[in-house]
XYZ file of N, CA and C in Angstrom:
513
model
N -53.886 11.184 -12.268
C -52.962 10.085 -12.259
C -53.638 8.829 -11.736
N -53.352 7.742 -12.349
C -53.995 6.495 -11.961
C -53.167 5.765 -10.938
N -51.867 6.027 -10.830
C -51.051 5.308 -9.895
C -51.082 6.042 -8.545
N -50.969 5.253 -7.484
C -50.957 5.832 -6.126
C -49.538 6.091 -5.622
N -48.518 5.733 -6.405
C -47.114 5.964 -6.061
C -46.596 7.259 -6.626
N -45.805 7.994 -5.881
C -45.253 9.230 -6.415
C -44.249 8.970 -7.565
N -44.062 9.913 -8.465
C -43.036 9.722 -9.563
C -41.709 9.622 -8.986
N -40.787 8.931 -9.734
C -39.421 8.770 -9.273
C -38.636 10.060 -9.561
N -37.587 10.287 -8.737
C -36.767 11.471 -8.818
C -35.395 11.103 -9.416
N -34.986 11.755 -10.470
C -33.631 11.596 -11.094
C -32.967 12.930 -11.020
N -31.762 13.019 -10.451
C -31.045 14.309 -10.292
C -30.175 14.629 -11.582
N -30.731 14.528 -12.727
C -29.996 14.782 -13.924
C -29.651 16.282 -14.080
N -30.602 17.143 -13.808
C -30.386 18.587 -13.964
C -29.261 19.062 -13.008
N -29.252 18.562 -11.779
C -28.218 18.982 -10.857
C -26.876 18.434 -11.282
N -26.839 17.286 -11.899
C -25.617 16.708 -12.421
C -25.029 17.651 -13.521
N -25.894 18.065 -14.445
C -25.378 18.989 -15.487
C -24.973 20.366 -14.899
N -25.678 20.843 -13.876
C -25.283 22.113 -13.237
C -23.873 21.967 -12.585
N -23.639 20.873 -11.897
C -22.351 20.655 -11.238
C -21.214 20.452 -12.330
N -21.506 19.779 -13.356
C -20.506 19.613 -14.421
C -20.185 20.966 -15.002
N -21.196 21.788 -15.191
C -20.917 23.150 -15.689
C -20.041 23.955 -14.747
N -20.337 23.842 -13.417
C -19.594 24.596 -12.413
C -18.120 24.158 -12.482
N -17.871 22.869 -12.479
C -16.473 22.372 -12.299
C -15.641 22.385 -13.607
N -16.319 22.236 -14.726
C -15.625 22.114 -15.985
C -15.624 23.319 -16.857
N -16.682 24.074 -16.882
C -16.816 25.148 -17.897
C -16.744 26.523 -17.371
N -16.947 26.790 -16.112
C -16.834 28.154 -15.554
C -15.369 28.513 -15.415
N -14.991 29.698 -15.863
C -13.573 30.125 -15.779
C -13.199 30.618 -14.387
N -13.279 29.721 -13.417
C -12.913 30.076 -12.053
C -11.493 29.565 -11.796
N -10.581 30.408 -11.497
C -9.168 29.997 -11.369
C -8.886 29.329 -10.094
N -9.586 29.590 -9.021
C -9.287 28.977 -7.726
C -10.155 27.790 -7.496
N -9.588 26.705 -7.052
C -10.343 25.480 -6.825
C -11.312 25.630 -5.619
N -10.912 26.366 -4.597
C -11.799 26.474 -3.412
C -13.049 27.245 -3.714
N -12.958 28.233 -4.613
C -14.157 28.954 -5.003
C -15.084 28.040 -5.834
N -14.523 27.217 -6.694
C -15.300 26.335 -7.469
C -16.008 25.297 -6.596
N -15.281 24.803 -5.562
C -15.944 23.846 -4.639
C -17.045 24.521 -3.838
N -16.855 25.724 -3.384
C -17.937 26.461 -2.704
C -19.135 26.691 -3.599
N -18.904 27.055 -4.827
C -19.998 27.227 -5.769
C -20.710 25.874 -6.065
N -19.931 24.794 -6.182
C -20.552 23.511 -6.365
C -21.377 23.103 -5.135
N -20.861 23.411 -3.978
C -21.699 23.040 -2.728
C -22.958 23.920 -2.677
N -22.879 25.179 -3.083
C -24.060 26.012 -3.038
C -25.097 25.504 -4.024
N -24.644 25.094 -5.195
C -25.567 24.486 -6.170
C -26.185 23.210 -5.599
N -25.397 22.409 -4.949
C -25.917 21.187 -4.334
C -26.905 21.450 -3.271
N -26.629 22.432 -2.366
C -27.570 22.732 -1.303
C -28.889 23.286 -1.852
N -28.764 24.117 -2.866
C -29.997 24.661 -3.458
C -30.773 23.614 -4.128
N -30.160 22.698 -4.841
C -30.850 21.589 -5.488
C -31.484 20.632 -4.485
N -30.719 20.292 -3.440
C -31.329 19.412 -2.416
C -32.484 20.065 -1.727
N -32.374 21.368 -1.419
C -33.489 22.066 -0.819
C -34.742 22.082 -1.676
N -34.552 22.403 -2.930
C -35.703 22.410 -3.859
C -36.302 21.028 -3.988
N -35.422 20.025 -4.014
C -35.872 18.623 -4.174
C -36.670 18.284 -2.875
N -36.182 18.633 -1.736
C -36.877 18.313 -0.446
C -38.221 18.997 -0.406
N -38.313 20.190 -0.785
C -39.605 20.941 -0.749
C -40.598 20.347 -1.765
N -40.111 20.101 -2.995
C -41.035 19.552 -3.994
C -41.377 18.123 -3.648
N -40.515 17.386 -3.066
C -40.835 15.945 -2.703
C -41.835 15.945 -1.590
N -41.734 16.917 -0.662
C -42.727 16.983 0.454
C -44.097 17.205 -0.117
N -44.244 18.153 -1.044
C -45.595 18.489 -1.618
C -46.079 17.367 -2.525
N -45.215 16.703 -3.226
C -45.663 15.631 -4.113
C -46.053 14.444 -3.254
N -45.331 14.112 -2.226
C -45.689 13.020 -1.305
C -47.052 13.277 -0.618
N -47.281 14.474 -0.228
C -48.534 14.820 0.430
C -49.717 14.655 -0.478
N -49.491 14.772 -1.780
C -50.495 14.617 -2.772
C -50.781 13.174 -3.146
N -49.762 12.318 -3.178
C -49.907 10.982 -3.610
C -50.056 9.932 -2.585
N -49.429 10.146 -1.421
C -49.376 9.102 -0.392
C -50.468 9.244 0.601
N -51.138 8.212 0.885
C -52.145 8.240 1.956
C -51.514 7.872 3.253
N -52.091 8.242 4.359
C -51.500 7.966 5.641
C -51.442 6.466 5.873
N -50.399 6.057 6.498
C -50.191 4.660 6.772
C -49.129 4.005 5.863
N -48.881 4.542 4.673
C -47.898 4.045 3.762
C -46.509 4.729 4.030
N -45.448 3.987 3.857
C -44.123 4.565 3.943
C -43.783 5.285 2.649
N -43.164 6.406 2.770
C -42.837 7.146 1.528
C -41.389 6.968 1.059
N -40.455 6.572 1.975
C -39.062 6.454 1.586
C -38.438 7.825 1.396
N -39.040 8.824 1.968
C -38.589 10.217 1.865
C -37.175 10.372 2.370
N -36.879 9.809 3.547
C -35.573 9.926 4.134
C -34.505 9.262 3.308
N -34.796 8.054 2.772
C -33.869 7.339 1.929
C -33.485 8.124 0.697
N -34.536 8.698 0.081
C -34.303 9.526 -1.149
C -33.443 10.717 -0.865
N -33.679 11.419 0.250
C -32.876 12.561 0.559
C -31.452 12.135 0.934
N -31.272 11.070 1.610
C -29.935 10.546 1.935
C -29.200 10.191 0.614
N -29.869 9.558 -0.309
C -29.264 9.185 -1.588
C -28.883 10.461 -2.357
N -29.718 11.475 -2.295
C -29.419 12.732 -3.031
C -28.183 13.394 -2.393
N -28.095 13.410 -1.116
C -26.960 14.003 -0.451
C -25.672 13.290 -0.750
N -25.675 11.917 -0.777
C -24.497 11.105 -1.098
C -24.143 11.378 -2.590
N -25.139 11.456 -3.443
C -24.917 11.700 -4.831
C -24.213 13.056 -5.032
N -24.709 14.082 -4.397
C -24.109 15.424 -4.599
C -22.703 15.470 -3.974
N -22.496 14.848 -2.828
C -21.161 14.826 -2.243
C -20.212 14.159 -3.192
N -20.603 13.010 -3.760
C -19.704 12.263 -4.690
C -19.445 13.088 -5.946
N -20.464 13.723 -6.564
C -20.276 14.557 -7.705
C -19.380 15.722 -7.453
N -19.476 16.300 -6.249
C -18.595 17.413 -5.907
C -17.158 16.982 -5.755
N -16.987 15.843 -5.110
C -15.586 15.313 -5.000
C -14.999 14.968 -6.377
N -15.805 14.356 -7.283
C -15.289 14.087 -8.612
C -14.963 15.384 -9.345
N -15.832 16.403 -9.197
C -15.564 17.642 -9.831
C -14.308 18.328 -9.342
N -14.095 18.279 -7.983
C -12.856 18.799 -7.439
C -11.647 18.043 -7.966
N -11.736 16.712 -8.065
C -10.612 15.916 -8.555
C -10.321 16.234 -10.011
N -11.327 16.343 -10.837
C -11.096 16.705 -12.241
C -10.458 18.062 -12.413
N -10.907 19.001 -11.612
C -10.336 20.366 -11.622
C -8.867 20.304 -11.127
N -8.588 19.525 -10.117
C -7.261 19.372 -9.553
C -6.279 18.799 -10.567
N -6.738 17.735 -11.244
C -5.868 17.106 -12.248
C -5.646 18.020 -13.400
N -6.704 18.729 -13.848
C -6.559 19.702 -14.948
C -5.625 20.767 -14.623
N -5.604 21.243 -13.370
C -4.736 22.298 -12.874
C -3.259 21.812 -12.913
N -3.081 20.565 -12.488
C -1.690 20.019 -12.494
C -1.176 19.891 -13.951
N -2.005 19.452 -14.820
C -1.624 19.338 -16.243
C -1.331 20.710 -16.840
N -2.107 21.708 -16.498
C -1.886 23.037 -17.013
C -0.559 23.620 -16.489
N -0.259 23.373 -15.191
C 0.985 23.853 -14.686
C 2.166 23.135 -15.308
N 2.048 21.814 -15.509
C 3.175 21.071 -16.144
C 3.429 21.640 -17.578
N 2.340 21.855 -18.318
C 2.478 22.412 -19.655
C 3.144 23.798 -19.636
N 2.743 24.620 -18.690
C 3.327 25.924 -18.556
C 4.813 25.851 -18.272
N 5.174 24.944 -17.292
C 6.567 24.809 -16.908
C 7.455 24.266 -18.109
N 6.849 23.308 -18.864
C 7.580 22.818 -20.043
C 7.789 23.890 -21.064
N 6.786 24.672 -21.282
C 6.877 25.771 -22.281
C 7.916 26.819 -21.802
N 7.880 27.141 -20.562
C 8.802 28.083 -19.995
C 10.250 27.564 -20.091
N 10.397 26.287 -19.822
C 11.779 25.708 -19.990
C 12.296 25.747 -21.397
N 11.392 25.480 -22.323
C 11.746 25.560 -23.759
C 12.160 26.972 -24.140
N 11.412 27.943 -23.673
C 11.721 29.338 -24.051
C 13.060 29.737 -23.403
N 13.253 29.363 -22.129
C 14.575 29.690 -21.455
C 15.722 29.051 -22.171
N 15.549 27.810 -22.617
C 16.630 27.159 -23.341
C 16.925 27.796 -24.682
N 15.894 28.292 -25.369
C 16.064 28.973 -26.607
C 16.855 30.262 -26.378
N 16.485 31.047 -25.380
C 17.215 32.304 -25.117
C 18.625 31.984 -24.645
N 18.853 30.966 -23.848
C 20.185 30.652 -23.412
C 21.084 30.214 -24.573
N 20.510 29.426 -25.515
C 21.264 29.000 -26.712
C 21.596 30.207 -27.598
N 20.671 31.109 -27.717
C 20.917 32.351 -28.532
C 22.029 33.176 -27.901
N 21.978 33.291 -26.578
C 22.987 34.105 -25.845
C 24.368 33.471 -26.009
N 24.442 32.101 -25.909
C 25.758 31.439 -26.011
C 26.287 31.543 -27.410
N 25.424 31.480 -28.441
C 25.848 31.659 -29.818
C 26.435 33.041 -30.026
N 25.811 34.054 -29.488
C 26.281 35.427 -29.617
C 27.611 35.585 -28.949
N 27.769 34.972 -27.819
C 29.067 35.028 -27.081
C 30.150 34.292 -27.890
N 29.802 33.159 -28.407
C 30.778 32.418 -29.234
C 31.242 33.199 -30.468
N 30.297 33.819 -31.107
C 30.639 34.711 -32.264
C 31.480 35.899 -31.910
N 31.146 36.530 -30.783
C 31.940 37.692 -30.394
C 33.373 37.277 -29.967
N 33.452 36.113 -29.347
C 34.819 35.630 -28.955
C 35.664 35.323 -30.210
N 34.975 34.604 -31.204
C 35.719 34.278 -32.431
C 36.139 35.583 -33.157
N 35.237 36.548 -33.227
C 35.616 37.824 -33.932
C 36.646 38.653 -33.153
N 36.829 38.429 -31.837
C 37.839 39.129 -31.119
C 39.230 38.481 -31.340
N 39.267 37.240 -31.787
C 40.509 36.544 -31.991
C 41.021 36.662 -33.456
N 40.091 36.479 -34.397
C 40.518 36.474 -35.805
C 39.677 37.476 -36.575
N 40.150 37.915 -37.769
C 39.378 38.843 -38.555
C 38.058 38.283 -39.037
N 37.178 39.176 -39.467
C 35.836 38.807 -39.800
C 35.754 37.860 -41.043
N 36.565 38.126 -42.048
C 36.451 37.339 -43.256
C 36.938 35.898 -43.017
N 37.946 35.727 -42.119
C 38.455 34.379 -41.786
C 37.435 33.720 -40.859
N 36.780 34.488 -39.984
C 35.768 33.911 -39.064
C 34.598 33.410 -39.798
N 34.225 34.083 -40.884
C 33.062 33.632 -41.660
C 33.416 32.320 -42.399
N 34.681 32.177 -42.883
C 35.148 30.998 -43.507
C 35.151 29.833 -42.516
N 35.633 30.088 -41.336
C 35.675 29.070 -40.310
C 34.283 28.623 -39.954
N 33.340 29.581 -39.788
C 31.988 29.266 -39.470
C 31.316 28.392 -40.487
N 31.514 28.757 -41.777
C 30.928 27.961 -42.884
C 31.529 26.539 -42.887
N 32.832 26.411 -42.691
C 33.494 25.159 -42.784
C 33.025 24.256 -41.586
N 32.913 24.844 -40.395
C 32.433 24.071 -39.227
C 30.999 23.621 -39.436
N 30.130 24.485 -39.937
C 28.745 24.052 -40.162
C 28.663 22.993 -41.223
N 29.490 23.076 -42.246
C 29.495 22.053 -43.302
C 30.033 20.703 -42.694
N 31.029 20.749 -41.848
C 31.541 19.552 -41.238
C 30.486 18.888 -40.351
N 29.778 19.677 -39.584
C 28.731 19.175 -38.747
C 27.607 18.595 -39.491
N 27.225 19.258 -40.629
C 26.161 18.664 -41.442
C 26.587 17.374 -42.058
N 27.855 17.286 -42.476
C 28.369 15.966 -43.031
C 28.348 14.881 -41.983
N 28.691 15.237 -40.706
C 28.617 14.220 -39.718
C 27.207 13.721 -39.462
N 26.254 14.628 -39.416
C 24.883 14.216 -39.134
C 24.236 13.525 -40.286
N 24.503 13.922 -41.550
C 23.888 13.366 -42.723
C 24.512 12.083 -43.138
N 25.833 12.011 -43.232
C 26.530 10.874 -43.819
C 27.208 9.994 -42.730
N 27.338 10.518 -41.546
C 28.042 9.703 -40.548
C 29.501 9.601 -40.810
N 30.099 10.562 -41.508
C 31.547 10.562 -41.798
C 32.315 10.871 -40.551
N 33.360 10.096 -40.251
C 34.183 10.300 -39.091
C 35.515 10.943 -39.407
N 35.557 11.701 -40.500
C 36.753 12.379 -40.981
C 37.101 13.527 -39.999
N 38.401 13.699 -39.747
C 38.813 14.756 -38.870
C 38.704 16.133 -39.521
N 38.474 17.134 -38.710
C 38.425 18.510 -39.210
C 39.844 19.012 -39.323
N 40.334 19.104 -40.564
C 41.764 19.452 -40.755
C 41.960 20.612 -41.671
N 40.987 21.421 -41.936
C 41.024 22.541 -42.797
C 41.906 23.629 -42.119
N 42.816 24.202 -42.894
C 43.619 25.335 -42.375
C 43.233 26.549 -43.034
N 43.265 27.640 -42.353
C 42.844 28.922 -42.854
C 43.979 29.893 -42.786
N 45.112 29.463 -43.272
C 46.272 30.312 -43.268
C 46.416 30.958 -44.615
N 46.656 32.248 -44.661
C 46.863 32.926 -45.929
C 48.228 33.555 -45.940
N 48.834 33.474 -47.135
C 50.137 34.048 -47.331
C 50.046 35.470 -47.752
N 50.709 36.363 -47.090
C 50.744 37.785 -47.493
C 52.142 38.231 -47.810
N 52.312 38.881 -48.919
C 53.597 39.400 -49.350
C 53.786 40.790 -48.696
N 54.979 41.196 -48.589
C 55.338 42.486 -48.074
C 54.909 42.718 -46.612
N 54.948 41.652 -45.858
C 54.545 41.734 -44.455
C 55.783 41.371 -43.611
N 56.109 42.203 -42.652
C 57.248 41.875 -41.810
C 56.794 41.828 -40.329
N 57.518 41.040 -39.623
C 57.268 40.882 -38.157
C 58.188 41.812 -37.461
N 57.747 42.655 -36.597
C 58.575 43.569 -35.872
C 59.163 42.956 -34.628
């Protein structure tokens, strides 16, 4: 090497490792992910400190300042910031996942509740009137509702379902 200054240090590999820990590993608990991120940071900073020591001993002559302490302090601040950002991203993702789950659960509960109420309505209708008249009433009501939604007709529901029967007496 022709230069007497040591090469510059860029923590790109540790950034990718921390992104992988916080975003791509399927760890369900945030505290475990933070601990793993801190372990990766400590290992990276330790390896950086050891390699920086040996590189500086090779390039720097006595009497020159190396800036070793400043570089290590910058690395520590960098790793703390990346870990905090990773925790925040995981926290926000967890909140969004919970909201999505609760919305989906509410939709499913509403669907089951609506189905249950329709079954109750049908059984109540069948307990009051015969099945053939109940089916006519159901068809007429659904047609009336579809007319209201499609055409905006405000006509009253006035269909009668009375049938005349001969040879019937009231006791």
